[in-house]
Amino acid sequence: MLKNNFAFRSRLTIAIHDALMVACAWLLAFWIRFDLDLIPSEYLTNALRYLPYVIISQSIIFWYLGLYKGVWRFSSLPDLIRIFKAVFFGVFFIAGSLFVYNRLAFMPRSVLPLYTSFLLLFLSIPRLFYRYYKDWVKHEAAAQRALIIGAGAAGEMLARDLLQDEVSLLPIAFVDDDKAKKGRSIRGLQVFFDTNLVAEYTAKLNVDIILIAIPSASDIEMRGMIEACERAHVPFKTLPSVKELLSNTVSKGNLRNVAIDDILGREPVNLNWAQIKSSLSGKKILVTGGGGSIGSELCRQLAQVAPESIIIYEHSEFNLYQIHSTLRRSFPDLKLSAILGDVVDRAAVEDLIRNEKPEVIFHAAAYKHVPLLEQQVLAAVTNNLIGTKNVAEVALAEKVERFVLISTDKAVNPSNIMGATKRAAEILCQNLNTLAKHTSFITVRFGNVLDSAGSVVPLFREQIKMGGPVTVTHPDVSRFFMTIPEACRLIMNAEAVGAGGEIYVLDMGQAIKISYLAEQMIQLSGLSVGSDIKIEYIGLRAGEKLHEELFHEQEQLLGTGFEKLFLAKARRYEQDVWEKQMENLLVACKNRDSVDIQAQLKQLVPEFNNVDEQEY
């Protein structure tokens, strides 16, 4: 009700203003016609006599053509066009009707063009002045001065939205790398050239905040812009990527702080959702390790493809509770089973698969913490390899359609126990695929996942929160990174296109130095490296190497028809020899002999080479 009353009062105010402008334009036209002298009495009398008719006629036409629907705060070119139409229609109607009535005997012919000109000015100028006042005078007094990087469509839309805001941010200029836009003006704002000079422009223009408005920027381009912003020593924000903006309009509400995944140095991966849905819709799906960082996100994304049911198998009660509660809230109609259990327990795995009868299994259960597992050889082999063996062999026996192993880049030329166990699990699945008639075994391999349990990002975040120092193992150590949702989409897409026996690898672009990641996280927290938070180099930990690889030199990379999704051609292993070596490893595990377990693991994975034996 209050909103309706306000709208009514606003329109009434505009109508009164416009009626007064009609009167002023009408009388001024007569006055100017007589050279600013006294208007002869007969003309003045007739001008005043017909003034009410002119006001009423003109006001009706204004109303009919929508002049009272516009909001002065947002007056623009369409509003001016409506004013021109309303004025000219009104003049023609008034002139025509009065001509029919009395042949315009009382009116000098020059009055009509003068009236038209004055009325156009009197209606347009107040509207434009009001918008100017709101956009610049009042806005500038209350807002932060913002420099927008990107003079494209997104930048223009952002500037328009900010100029219409009562307070908050005031755009004052653009910066763009397109030479064709250098020196031009967009919405009254000058376009400067070269984003590398952002720091200079910030100082010159007294900028309070920088806004990055290039949603189509690659991660490498984003990294360069962020480094330029950091040199300016003012806060900066960014618009999300094009993909994130597809369902939204560019506005100040889309602005967010720059996140660490904005600078991964790799283009976003666009996978085939239609094929994923076709493959998984209506299926019974089992996710082992479904409460972990990868497993839980995988469950969330699987729930979106309308499976018949999702079975979550997890040995952590708390993690299982969390993901079960999340899915139950978000997908109340989803058929869901949450089962506590361990993949190492062969009998439990057999009961699980026989009772639930899954058609697709995503095997995400694994120990992943490299230094910890170097001292826990038995636990690593038991969980990562024997646990995989249990689930995979039962899947084979029960004729599960598809088994997807989630692996890691640390399985390539492994230098630690974790990587060696994951490589052995890959070989196991490849060998089982040669025996399978009804089950396809597929492996997906990728690098580090941002914010996953045990990853470096949460550790750095906690160290920054505590005031530092941030600990990095080595100045040159580098890793490949991806986001958790992206990793899960890759896993699902590989399941959809895999025929069995493949190892799918994501083209993850350039590896990122961990020291650079630490510096960026400190700066994105609004702090300075060295003065606020120090970086300490503590040396490589047990089992770590300087650089990871995504595929072995003997694994020829083949295209898959999907951008950035590659197929690593599997290497051959003698089945009989490998099975005998596996038996020897099981005996070593039964005897709990860590030295023998490690020796047998090296037999299983010939390329396994402890990092302590390597030289850098």
Coordinates of C-alpha atoms in Angstrom, one line a residue:
M1 CA 0.0 0.0 0.0
L2 CA 2.8 2.4 0.9
K3 CA 4.6 1.6 -2.4
N4 CA 1.4 2.3 -4.4
N5 CA 0.9 5.6 -2.5
F6 CA 4.5 6.6 -3.2
A7 CA 4.1 5.8 -6.9
F8 CA 0.9 7.8 -7.1
R9 CA 2.5 10.8 -5.4
S10 CA 5.6 10.5 -7.7
R11 CA 3.4 10.5 -10.9
L12 CA 1.3 13.3 -9.6
T13 CA 4.4 15.4 -8.9
I14 CA 5.6 14.8 -12.4
A15 CA 2.2 15.6 -13.9
I16 CA 2.1 18.9 -12.0
H17 CA 5.6 19.8 -13.1
D18 CA 4.9 19.0 -16.7
A19 CA 1.7 21.0 -16.6
L20 CA 3.6 24.0 -15.2
M21 CA 6.2 23.6 -18.0
V22 CA 3.4 23.6 -20.6
A23 CA 2.1 26.9 -19.2
C24 CA 5.6 28.5 -19.0
A25 CA 6.4 27.4 -22.6
W26 CA 3.1 28.6 -23.9
L27 CA 3.3 32.1 -22.3
L28 CA 7.1 32.4 -23.0
A29 CA 6.5 31.7 -26.7
F30 CA 4.1 34.7 -26.9
W31 CA 6.5 36.9 -24.9
I32 CA 9.5 36.1 -27.1
R33 CA 7.3 36.6 -30.3
F34 CA 6.8 40.2 -29.2
D35 CA 10.5 40.7 -28.5
L36 CA 10.3 40.5 -24.7
D37 CA 8.0 43.5 -24.7
L38 CA 4.4 43.7 -23.3
I39 CA 2.1 41.3 -25.1
P40 CA -0.8 43.2 -26.7
S41 CA -3.9 42.8 -24.6
E42 CA -5.9 40.9 -27.3
Y43 CA -3.2 38.3 -27.8
L44 CA -2.5 38.0 -24.0
T45 CA -6.3 37.6 -23.3
N46 CA -6.6 34.8 -25.9
A47 CA -3.3 33.1 -24.8
L48 CA -4.7 32.9 -21.2
R49 CA -8.1 31.9 -22.4
Y50 CA -6.8 28.9 -24.3
L51 CA -4.1 28.0 -21.8
P52 CA -6.3 25.5 -19.8
Y53 CA -7.2 23.7 -23.0
V54 CA -3.5 23.5 -24.0
I55 CA -2.5 22.2 -20.6
I56 CA -5.3 19.6 -20.5
S57 CA -4.7 18.4 -24.1
Q58 CA -1.0 18.2 -23.7
S59 CA -1.2 16.4 -20.3
I60 CA -3.6 13.8 -21.8
I61 CA -1.1 13.1 -24.6
F62 CA 1.7 13.0 -22.1
W63 CA -0.2 10.4 -20.1
Y64 CA -1.1 8.4 -23.2
L65 CA 2.5 8.2 -24.4
G66 CA 3.9 7.2 -21.0
L67 CA 5.7 10.3 -19.8
Y68 CA 4.4 9.7 -16.3
K69 CA 5.7 6.1 -16.1
G70 CA 9.3 7.0 -16.3
V71 CA 11.5 7.5 -13.3
W72 CA 13.6 10.7 -13.4
R73 CA 16.4 9.0 -11.5
F74 CA 16.9 6.7 -14.6
S75 CA 16.1 9.1 -17.4
S76 CA 17.8 8.1 -20.6
L77 CA 17.5 8.2 -24.4
P78 CA 14.1 6.3 -24.6
D79 CA 12.7 8.9 -22.2
L80 CA 13.8 11.8 -24.4
I81 CA 12.3 10.1 -27.4
R82 CA 9.0 9.8 -25.6
I83 CA 9.2 13.5 -24.7
F84 CA 9.8 14.4 -28.4
K85 CA 6.9 12.3 -29.5
A86 CA 4.5 13.7 -26.8
V87 CA 5.4 17.3 -27.6
F88 CA 5.1 17.0 -31.3
F89 CA 1.8 15.1 -31.1
G90 CA 0.5 17.6 -28.7
V91 CA 1.5 20.6 -30.8
F92 CA -0.1 19.1 -33.9
F93 CA -3.3 18.2 -32.0
I94 CA -3.6 21.6 -30.3
A95 CA -2.8 23.5 -33.6
G96 CA -5.2 21.4 -35.6
S97 CA -8.1 21.7 -33.2
L98 CA -7.7 25.4 -32.7
F99 CA -7.4 25.9 -36.4
V100 CA -10.7 24.2 -36.9
Y101 CA -12.2 26.2 -34.1
N102 CA -11.1 29.7 -35.0
R103 CA -8.4 29.5 -37.7
L104 CA -5.8 30.4 -35.1
A105 CA -6.8 34.0 -35.5
F106 CA -5.4 34.9 -32.1
M107 CA -2.0 33.3 -32.6
P108 CA 1.0 34.6 -34.5
R109 CA 2.4 31.8 -36.6
S110 CA 5.9 31.9 -34.9
V111 CA 4.4 31.0 -31.5
L112 CA 3.9 27.3 -32.4
P113 CA 7.6 26.6 -33.2
L114 CA 8.7 28.7 -30.2
Y115 CA 6.3 26.8 -27.9
T116 CA 7.6 23.5 -29.3
S117 CA 11.2 24.4 -28.7
F118 CA 10.7 25.7 -25.2
L119 CA 8.5 22.8 -24.1
L120 CA 11.1 20.3 -25.3
L121 CA 13.8 22.1 -23.3
F122 CA 11.6 22.6 -20.2
L123 CA 10.6 18.9 -20.1
S124 CA 14.1 17.4 -20.9
I125 CA 16.5 19.6 -18.9
P126 CA 15.0 19.0 -15.5
R127 CA 15.0 15.3 -16.0
L128 CA 18.6 15.2 -17.2
F129 CA 19.7 17.6 -14.4
Y130 CA 18.0 15.4 -11.8
R131 CA 19.8 12.3 -13.1
Y132 CA 23.1 14.2 -13.2
Y133 CA 22.6 15.3 -9.6
K134 CA 21.9 11.8 -8.4
D135 CA 24.6 10.1 -10.5
W136 CA 27.4 12.5 -9.9
V137 CA 26.9 15.3 -7.3
K138 CA 25.1 13.4 -4.6
H139 CA 26.7 10.1 -5.5
E140 CA 30.3 11.5 -5.5
A141 CA 29.9 12.9 -2.1
A142 CA 28.9 9.5 -0.6
A143 CA 30.6 6.8 -2.7
Q144 CA 34.0 5.2 -3.1
R145 CA 35.8 6.1 -6.4
A146 CA 36.0 3.0 -8.5
L147 CA 38.3 2.2 -11.5
I148 CA 36.8 -0.4 -13.8
I149 CA 39.2 -2.8 -15.6
G150 CA 37.4 -3.8 -18.9
A151 CA 35.6 -1.4 -21.2
G152 CA 33.5 -4.1 -22.8
A153 CA 29.8 -5.0 -22.5
A154 CA 30.2 -6.2 -18.9
G155 CA 32.2 -3.1 -17.9
E156 CA 29.6 -0.8 -19.4
M157 CA 26.7 -2.6 -17.7
L158 CA 28.5 -2.5 -14.4
A159 CA 29.2 1.3 -14.8
R160 CA 25.5 1.9 -15.6
D161 CA 24.4 -0.1 -12.6
L162 CA 26.8 1.8 -10.3
L163 CA 25.8 5.2 -11.6
Q164 CA 22.2 4.4 -10.8
D165 CA 23.0 3.5 -7.2
E166 CA 22.3 6.1 -4.6
V167 CA 25.5 5.4 -2.7
S168 CA 28.2 2.7 -2.6
L169 CA 30.6 2.9 -5.6
L170 CA 31.1 5.7 -8.2
P171 CA 32.8 4.7 -11.4
I172 CA 35.3 7.3 -12.6
A173 CA 37.1 5.7 -15.5
F174 CA 37.8 2.5 -17.4
V175 CA 41.1 0.7 -18.2
D176 CA 41.3 -1.6 -21.1
D177 CA 44.0 -3.3 -23.3
D178 CA 42.1 -2.6 -26.5
K179 CA 44.0 0.2 -28.3
A180 CA 40.9 1.0 -30.3
K181 CA 39.1 2.2 -27.1
K182 CA 42.0 4.3 -25.9
G183 CA 40.8 7.9 -25.2
R184 CA 37.2 7.1 -25.9
S185 CA 34.3 7.8 -23.5
I186 CA 31.7 5.3 -22.3
R187 CA 28.8 6.7 -20.2
G188 CA 30.8 9.8 -19.8
L189 CA 33.8 7.9 -18.4
Q190 CA 37.2 8.1 -20.1
V191 CA 38.9 4.9 -21.2
F192 CA 42.6 4.6 -20.4
F193 CA 44.9 2.1 -22.1
D194 CA 47.0 -0.8 -20.6
T195 CA 46.0 -2.7 -17.5
N196 CA 49.6 -2.9 -16.5
L197 CA 49.4 0.8 -15.6
V198 CA 46.6 0.3 -13.2
A199 CA 48.7 1.4 -10.2
E200 CA 49.6 4.7 -12.0
Y201 CA 45.9 5.4 -12.9
T202 CA 44.9 4.6 -9.3
A203 CA 47.2 7.2 -7.9
K204 CA 46.4 9.8 -10.6
L205 CA 42.6 9.5 -10.2
N206 CA 42.5 9.1 -6.4
V207 CA 40.9 5.6 -6.8
D208 CA 39.5 3.9 -3.7
I209 CA 38.7 0.5 -5.2
I210 CA 39.3 -1.4 -8.5
L211 CA 36.6 -3.5 -10.2
I212 CA 37.6 -6.2 -12.6
A213 CA 34.8 -6.5 -15.2
I214 CA 36.1 -9.1 -17.7
P215 CA 34.1 -12.3 -17.1
S216 CA 35.6 -13.9 -20.2
A217 CA 39.2 -13.5 -19.0
S218 CA 41.3 -16.6 -18.8
D219 CA 42.9 -17.6 -15.5
I220 CA 46.3 -16.5 -16.9
E221 CA 44.9 -13.1 -17.9
M222 CA 43.1 -12.8 -14.5
R223 CA 46.4 -13.5 -12.8
G224 CA 48.1 -10.6 -14.6
M225 CA 45.3 -8.2 -13.8
I226 CA 45.3 -9.3 -10.1
E227 CA 49.1 -8.7 -9.9
A228 CA 48.5 -5.2 -11.5
C229 CA 45.8 -4.5 -8.9
E230 CA 48.1 -5.6 -6.0
R231 CA 50.7 -3.0 -7.1
A232 CA 48.0 -0.3 -6.7
H233 CA 47.6 -1.1 -2.9
V234 CA 43.8 -0.5 -2.9
P235 CA 41.0 -3.1 -2.5
F236 CA 39.8 -4.9 -5.6
K237 CA 36.8 -7.0 -6.6
T238 CA 35.8 -9.0 -9.7
L239 CA 32.8 -10.1 -11.6
P240 CA 32.3 -13.9 -11.8
S241 CA 33.1 -15.8 -14.9
V242 CA 30.8 -15.9 -17.9
K243 CA 29.6 -19.3 -16.8
E244 CA 28.6 -18.0 -13.4
L245 CA 26.9 -15.0 -14.9
L246 CA 24.8 -16.9 -17.5
S247 CA 21.6 -16.7 -15.4
N248 CA 22.2 -13.2 -14.0
T249 CA 22.5 -9.6 -15.2
V250 CA 25.8 -7.8 -14.7
S251 CA 25.4 -5.5 -11.7
K252 CA 27.2 -4.4 -8.5
G253 CA 25.5 -7.4 -6.8
N254 CA 27.6 -9.7 -8.8
L255 CA 30.9 -8.2 -7.5
R256 CA 32.8 -10.4 -5.2
N257 CA 36.3 -10.6 -3.7
V258 CA 38.9 -12.3 -5.9
A259 CA 39.2 -15.9 -4.9
I260 CA 42.3 -18.1 -5.2
D261 CA 40.6 -20.3 -7.9
D262 CA 40.4 -17.2 -10.1
I263 CA 44.2 -17.5 -10.7
L264 CA 44.6 -21.2 -11.3
G265 CA 46.3 -20.5 -14.6
R266 CA 44.0 -22.8 -16.5
E267 CA 40.9 -22.3 -18.6
P268 CA 37.6 -23.5 -17.1
V269 CA 36.6 -27.0 -18.2
N270 CA 33.3 -27.3 -20.0
L271 CA 32.1 -30.9 -20.1
N272 CA 29.2 -32.6 -21.7
W273 CA 26.3 -32.5 -19.2
A274 CA 23.9 -34.0 -21.7
Q275 CA 26.0 -37.1 -22.1
I276 CA 26.6 -37.3 -18.3
K277 CA 22.8 -37.2 -17.7
S278 CA 22.2 -39.8 -20.4
S279 CA 24.7 -42.1 -18.8
L280 CA 23.7 -41.7 -15.1
S281 CA 20.1 -40.8 -15.1
G282 CA 17.9 -43.5 -13.6
K283 CA 20.9 -45.5 -12.3
K284 CA 21.7 -46.9 -8.9
I285 CA 25.0 -45.3 -8.0
L286 CA 27.4 -46.2 -5.2
V287 CA 30.0 -43.7 -4.0
T288 CA 32.7 -45.1 -1.6
G289 CA 34.3 -42.5 0.5
G290 CA 31.2 -40.4 -0.1
G291 CA 31.7 -38.2 2.9
G292 CA 35.1 -36.9 1.9
S293 CA 35.8 -33.7 0.1
I294 CA 35.7 -35.3 -3.4
G295 CA 33.1 -37.9 -2.6
S296 CA 30.6 -35.5 -1.0
E297 CA 30.8 -33.0 -3.9
L298 CA 30.4 -35.9 -6.3
C299 CA 27.2 -37.0 -4.5
R300 CA 25.9 -33.5 -4.7
Q301 CA 26.5 -33.3 -8.5
L302 CA 25.2 -36.9 -9.1
A303 CA 21.9 -35.9 -7.3
Q304 CA 21.4 -33.4 -10.1
V305 CA 21.3 -35.9 -12.9
A306 CA 18.2 -37.7 -11.5
P307 CA 19.6 -41.1 -10.6
E308 CA 17.3 -43.9 -9.3
S309 CA 19.3 -43.8 -6.0
I310 CA 22.6 -42.9 -4.4
I311 CA 24.3 -45.2 -1.9
I312 CA 26.9 -43.4 0.2
Y313 CA 29.5 -45.7 1.8
E314 CA 31.7 -44.0 4.4
H315 CA 33.8 -45.1 7.4
S316 CA 33.5 -41.6 9.1
E317 CA 30.3 -41.3 11.0
F318 CA 30.4 -37.5 11.1
N319 CA 31.2 -37.1 7.4
L320 CA 28.4 -39.6 6.5
Y321 CA 25.9 -37.6 8.7
Q322 CA 26.9 -34.3 7.1
I323 CA 26.5 -35.4 3.4
H324 CA 23.4 -37.3 4.2
S325 CA 21.8 -34.3 5.9
T326 CA 22.9 -32.0 3.0
L327 CA 21.4 -34.2 0.3
R328 CA 18.2 -34.8 2.3
R329 CA 17.7 -31.0 2.6
S330 CA 18.6 -30.2 -1.0
F331 CA 17.0 -33.2 -2.7
P332 CA 14.1 -34.4 -0.6
D333 CA 12.7 -36.7 -3.3
L334 CA 16.1 -38.5 -3.9
K335 CA 16.2 -42.1 -2.8
L336 CA 19.3 -42.1 -0.6
S337 CA 21.1 -44.8 1.5
A338 CA 23.8 -43.8 4.0
I339 CA 25.9 -46.8 5.1
L340 CA 28.7 -46.9 7.6
G341 CA 31.5 -49.2 6.6
D342 CA 35.1 -49.7 5.5
V343 CA 36.3 -50.8 2.0
V344 CA 38.9 -52.9 3.8
D345 CA 36.2 -55.1 5.2
R346 CA 35.6 -57.6 2.3
A347 CA 32.5 -59.2 3.8
A348 CA 30.9 -55.7 4.4
V349 CA 31.7 -54.7 0.8
E350 CA 30.2 -58.0 -0.5
D351 CA 27.0 -57.4 1.6
L352 CA 26.8 -53.8 0.4
I353 CA 27.0 -54.5 -3.3
R354 CA 24.8 -57.7 -3.2
N355 CA 22.1 -56.0 -1.2
E356 CA 22.1 -52.5 -2.9
K357 CA 22.9 -53.8 -6.4
P358 CA 24.5 -50.6 -7.8
E359 CA 24.9 -50.2 -11.5
V360 CA 27.7 -47.7 -11.3
I361 CA 30.4 -47.4 -8.6
F362 CA 32.6 -44.3 -8.0
H363 CA 35.5 -45.4 -5.8
A364 CA 36.6 -42.3 -4.0
A365 CA 37.7 -43.9 -0.7
A366 CA 41.4 -43.4 -0.2
Y367 CA 44.0 -42.1 2.2
K368 CA 45.7 -39.1 0.6
H369 CA 48.1 -37.3 3.1
V370 CA 51.5 -38.0 1.6
P371 CA 53.9 -37.3 4.6
L372 CA 51.7 -39.1 7.0
L373 CA 51.4 -42.2 4.8
E374 CA 55.2 -42.5 4.5
Q375 CA 55.2 -43.6 8.1
Q376 CA 52.0 -45.7 7.7
V377 CA 52.9 -48.1 4.9
L378 CA 50.5 -50.9 6.0
A379 CA 47.5 -48.6 6.4
A380 CA 48.2 -46.9 3.1
V381 CA 48.4 -50.2 1.2
T382 CA 45.5 -51.8 3.1
N383 CA 43.1 -48.9 2.4
N384 CA 44.3 -47.6 -1.0
L385 CA 45.1 -50.9 -2.7
I386 CA 43.5 -53.8 -0.9
G387 CA 40.3 -51.7 -0.3
T388 CA 40.2 -50.9 -4.0
K389 CA 40.8 -54.6 -4.8
N390 CA 37.9 -55.6 -2.5
V391 CA 35.4 -53.2 -4.1
A392 CA 36.6 -53.8 -7.7
E393 CA 36.6 -57.6 -7.5
V394 CA 33.1 -57.7 -5.9
A395 CA 31.9 -55.3 -8.6
L396 CA 33.3 -57.7 -11.2
A397 CA 31.7 -60.7 -9.5
E398 CA 28.3 -59.0 -9.1
K399 CA 28.4 -57.7 -12.7
V400 CA 28.2 -54.0 -11.9
E401 CA 28.1 -52.1 -15.1
R402 CA 30.8 -49.5 -14.5
F403 CA 33.5 -49.0 -11.9
V404 CA 35.3 -45.6 -11.8
L405 CA 38.5 -45.3 -9.9
I406 CA 39.5 -41.9 -8.7
S407 CA 43.2 -41.6 -8.9
T408 CA 45.8 -38.8 -8.7
D409 CA 48.8 -37.3 -10.5
K410 CA 51.0 -38.7 -7.7
A411 CA 50.5 -42.1 -9.3
V412 CA 52.7 -41.0 -12.2
N413 CA 56.3 -42.0 -11.5
P414 CA 55.4 -42.2 -7.8
S415 CA 57.9 -41.0 -5.3
N416 CA 55.9 -41.8 -2.2
I417 CA 53.8 -44.6 -0.7
M418 CA 50.5 -42.8 -1.4
G419 CA 51.3 -42.4 -5.1
A420 CA 52.6 -46.0 -5.4
T421 CA 49.4 -47.4 -3.8
K422 CA 47.2 -45.4 -6.2
R423 CA 49.3 -46.5 -9.2
A424 CA 49.0 -50.1 -8.1
A425 CA 45.2 -49.6 -7.9
E426 CA 45.2 -48.2 -11.4
I427 CA 47.1 -51.3 -12.7
L428 CA 44.6 -53.6 -10.7
C429 CA 41.6 -52.0 -12.5
Q430 CA 43.3 -52.2 -15.9
N431 CA 44.0 -55.9 -15.3
L432 CA 40.4 -56.6 -14.1
N433 CA 39.1 -54.8 -17.2
T434 CA 40.8 -57.5 -19.4
L435 CA 38.9 -60.2 -17.5
A436 CA 35.5 -58.5 -17.4
K437 CA 32.7 -59.2 -19.7
H438 CA 30.0 -57.2 -18.0
T439 CA 32.0 -54.6 -16.0
S440 CA 33.9 -51.6 -17.4
F441 CA 36.8 -50.3 -15.3
I442 CA 37.7 -46.7 -15.8
T443 CA 40.3 -44.6 -14.1
V444 CA 40.3 -40.8 -13.7
R445 CA 43.5 -39.0 -12.8
F446 CA 43.9 -35.3 -11.8
G447 CA 46.1 -33.0 -9.8
N448 CA 45.6 -31.3 -6.5
V449 CA 42.1 -30.1 -5.5
L450 CA 41.6 -26.7 -4.0
D451 CA 40.2 -26.8 -0.5
S452 CA 40.0 -30.6 -0.3
A453 CA 40.7 -32.2 3.0
G454 CA 44.4 -32.1 3.8
S455 CA 45.3 -29.8 0.9
V456 CA 47.6 -26.8 1.2
V457 CA 44.9 -24.1 0.8
P458 CA 43.1 -24.7 4.1
L459 CA 46.5 -25.0 5.8
F460 CA 47.6 -21.6 4.4
R461 CA 44.3 -20.0 5.3
E462 CA 44.6 -21.2 8.9
Q463 CA 48.2 -20.0 9.1
I464 CA 47.2 -16.5 7.8
K465 CA 44.4 -16.4 10.3
M466 CA 46.8 -17.1 13.1
G467 CA 49.2 -14.3 11.9
G468 CA 51.7 -16.5 10.1
P469 CA 54.2 -17.6 9.2
V470 CA 53.0 -19.5 6.1
T471 CA 55.1 -22.6 5.6
V472 CA 56.1 -23.7 2.1
T473 CA 58.3 -26.7 1.6
H474 CA 60.5 -25.4 -1.2
P475 CA 60.7 -22.1 -3.2
D476 CA 60.5 -24.1 -6.5
V477 CA 57.9 -26.7 -5.6
S478 CA 54.9 -26.6 -8.0
R479 CA 51.6 -28.4 -8.3
F480 CA 48.6 -28.7 -10.7
F481 CA 45.3 -27.4 -9.2
M482 CA 41.6 -27.6 -9.9
T483 CA 38.4 -26.9 -8.0
I484 CA 36.4 -29.7 -6.3
P485 CA 33.3 -29.2 -8.5
E486 CA 35.5 -29.3 -11.6
A487 CA 37.1 -32.5 -10.5
C488 CA 33.7 -34.1 -10.0
R489 CA 32.5 -33.1 -13.4
L490 CA 35.6 -34.6 -14.9
I491 CA 34.9 -37.9 -13.1
M492 CA 31.3 -38.0 -14.2
N493 CA 32.2 -37.2 -17.8
A494 CA 34.9 -39.9 -17.9
E495 CA 32.3 -42.4 -16.7
A496 CA 30.0 -41.3 -19.5
V497 CA 32.5 -41.7 -22.3
G498 CA 34.7 -44.5 -21.0
A499 CA 34.5 -48.0 -22.6
G500 CA 36.7 -49.7 -20.0
G501 CA 40.4 -49.9 -19.3
E502 CA 41.1 -46.2 -19.9
I503 CA 42.9 -43.7 -17.8
Y504 CA 41.4 -40.2 -18.3
V505 CA 43.6 -37.2 -17.7
L506 CA 42.6 -33.5 -17.5
D507 CA 44.7 -31.0 -19.3
M508 CA 45.3 -28.8 -16.2
G509 CA 47.4 -26.1 -17.9
Q510 CA 50.4 -24.7 -16.1
A511 CA 51.6 -26.0 -12.8
I512 CA 51.5 -23.3 -10.1
K513 CA 54.4 -22.6 -7.7
I514 CA 53.2 -23.2 -4.1
S515 CA 55.2 -20.1 -3.1
Y516 CA 53.2 -18.0 -5.5
L517 CA 50.0 -19.5 -4.2
A518 CA 51.0 -18.6 -0.6
E519 CA 51.8 -15.0 -1.7
Q520 CA 48.5 -14.6 -3.5
M521 CA 46.5 -16.0 -0.5
I522 CA 48.3 -13.5 1.8
Q523 CA 47.6 -10.6 -0.5
L524 CA 44.0 -11.6 -1.2
S525 CA 43.5 -11.5 2.6
G526 CA 44.4 -7.8 2.5
L527 CA 47.9 -8.3 4.0
S528 CA 51.4 -7.8 2.8
V529 CA 54.0 -10.6 2.3
G530 CA 56.9 -10.1 4.7
S531 CA 55.7 -7.1 6.7
D532 CA 52.3 -8.6 7.8
I533 CA 52.8 -12.4 7.1
K534 CA 56.1 -14.1 6.5
I535 CA 56.7 -17.1 4.3
E536 CA 59.0 -19.7 5.7
Y537 CA 60.6 -22.5 3.6
I538 CA 60.8 -25.7 5.7
G539 CA 62.2 -28.2 3.2
L540 CA 60.5 -31.0 1.3
R541 CA 58.6 -33.4 3.5
A542 CA 58.8 -37.2 3.4
G543 CA 57.7 -38.5 0.1
E544 CA 57.3 -35.2 -1.7
K545 CA 58.9 -34.2 -5.0
L546 CA 59.3 -30.8 -6.6
H547 CA 57.1 -31.3 -9.5
E548 CA 54.2 -33.6 -10.3
E549 CA 53.3 -35.1 -13.6
L550 CA 49.9 -36.0 -15.1
F551 CA 51.0 -38.9 -17.3
H552 CA 54.0 -41.3 -17.7
E553 CA 56.3 -41.0 -20.7
Q554 CA 55.1 -44.3 -22.0
E555 CA 51.5 -43.3 -21.7
Q556 CA 50.6 -41.8 -25.1
L557 CA 48.0 -39.1 -24.8
L558 CA 45.0 -39.5 -27.1
G559 CA 42.1 -37.1 -27.8
T560 CA 38.6 -37.9 -26.5
G561 CA 36.5 -35.4 -28.5
F562 CA 36.1 -33.4 -25.4
E563 CA 38.0 -30.2 -24.8
K564 CA 40.8 -30.7 -22.1
L565 CA 39.9 -34.3 -21.5
F566 CA 42.6 -36.7 -22.6
L567 CA 43.1 -40.5 -22.6
A568 CA 46.4 -41.9 -21.4
K569 CA 47.0 -45.1 -23.3
A570 CA 47.4 -47.8 -20.7
R571 CA 50.7 -49.8 -20.4
R572 CA 50.6 -53.5 -20.5
Y573 CA 51.4 -55.7 -17.5
E574 CA 51.8 -59.5 -17.4
Q575 CA 48.7 -60.6 -15.6
D576 CA 50.1 -63.8 -14.1
V577 CA 53.3 -62.1 -12.9
W578 CA 51.4 -59.2 -11.4
E579 CA 48.9 -61.4 -9.6
K580 CA 51.8 -63.4 -8.1
Q581 CA 53.4 -60.1 -6.9
M582 CA 50.1 -59.1 -5.5
E583 CA 49.9 -62.3 -3.5
N584 CA 53.4 -61.6 -2.1
L585 CA 52.2 -58.1 -1.0
L586 CA 49.2 -59.5 0.7
V587 CA 51.4 -61.9 2.7
A588 CA 53.7 -59.0 3.7
C589 CA 50.6 -57.1 4.9
K590 CA 49.4 -60.1 6.8
N591 CA 52.8 -60.3 8.5
R592 CA 52.6 -56.5 9.1
D593 CA 56.2 -56.2 7.8
S594 CA 56.5 -52.6 6.6
V595 CA 59.9 -53.1 5.0
D596 CA 58.7 -56.1 3.0
I597 CA 55.5 -54.3 2.1
Q598 CA 57.5 -51.5 0.6
A599 CA 59.7 -53.9 -1.3
Q600 CA 56.7 -55.8 -2.7
L601 CA 55.1 -52.5 -3.7
K602 CA 58.2 -51.7 -5.7
Q603 CA 57.8 -55.0 -7.5
L604 CA 54.2 -54.2 -8.3
V605 CA 55.0 -50.6 -9.5
P606 CA 58.4 -50.7 -11.2
E607 CA 58.6 -46.9 -11.6
F608 CA 58.1 -46.3 -7.8
N609 CA 61.2 -44.4 -6.7
N610 CA 61.4 -43.0 -3.2
V611 CA 62.0 -39.2 -3.2
D612 CA 64.8 -39.7 -0.7
E613 CA 66.7 -41.6 -3.5
Q614 CA 66.2 -38.8 -6.0
E615 CA 68.5 -35.8 -6.5
Y616 CA 67.3 -32.3 -7.5

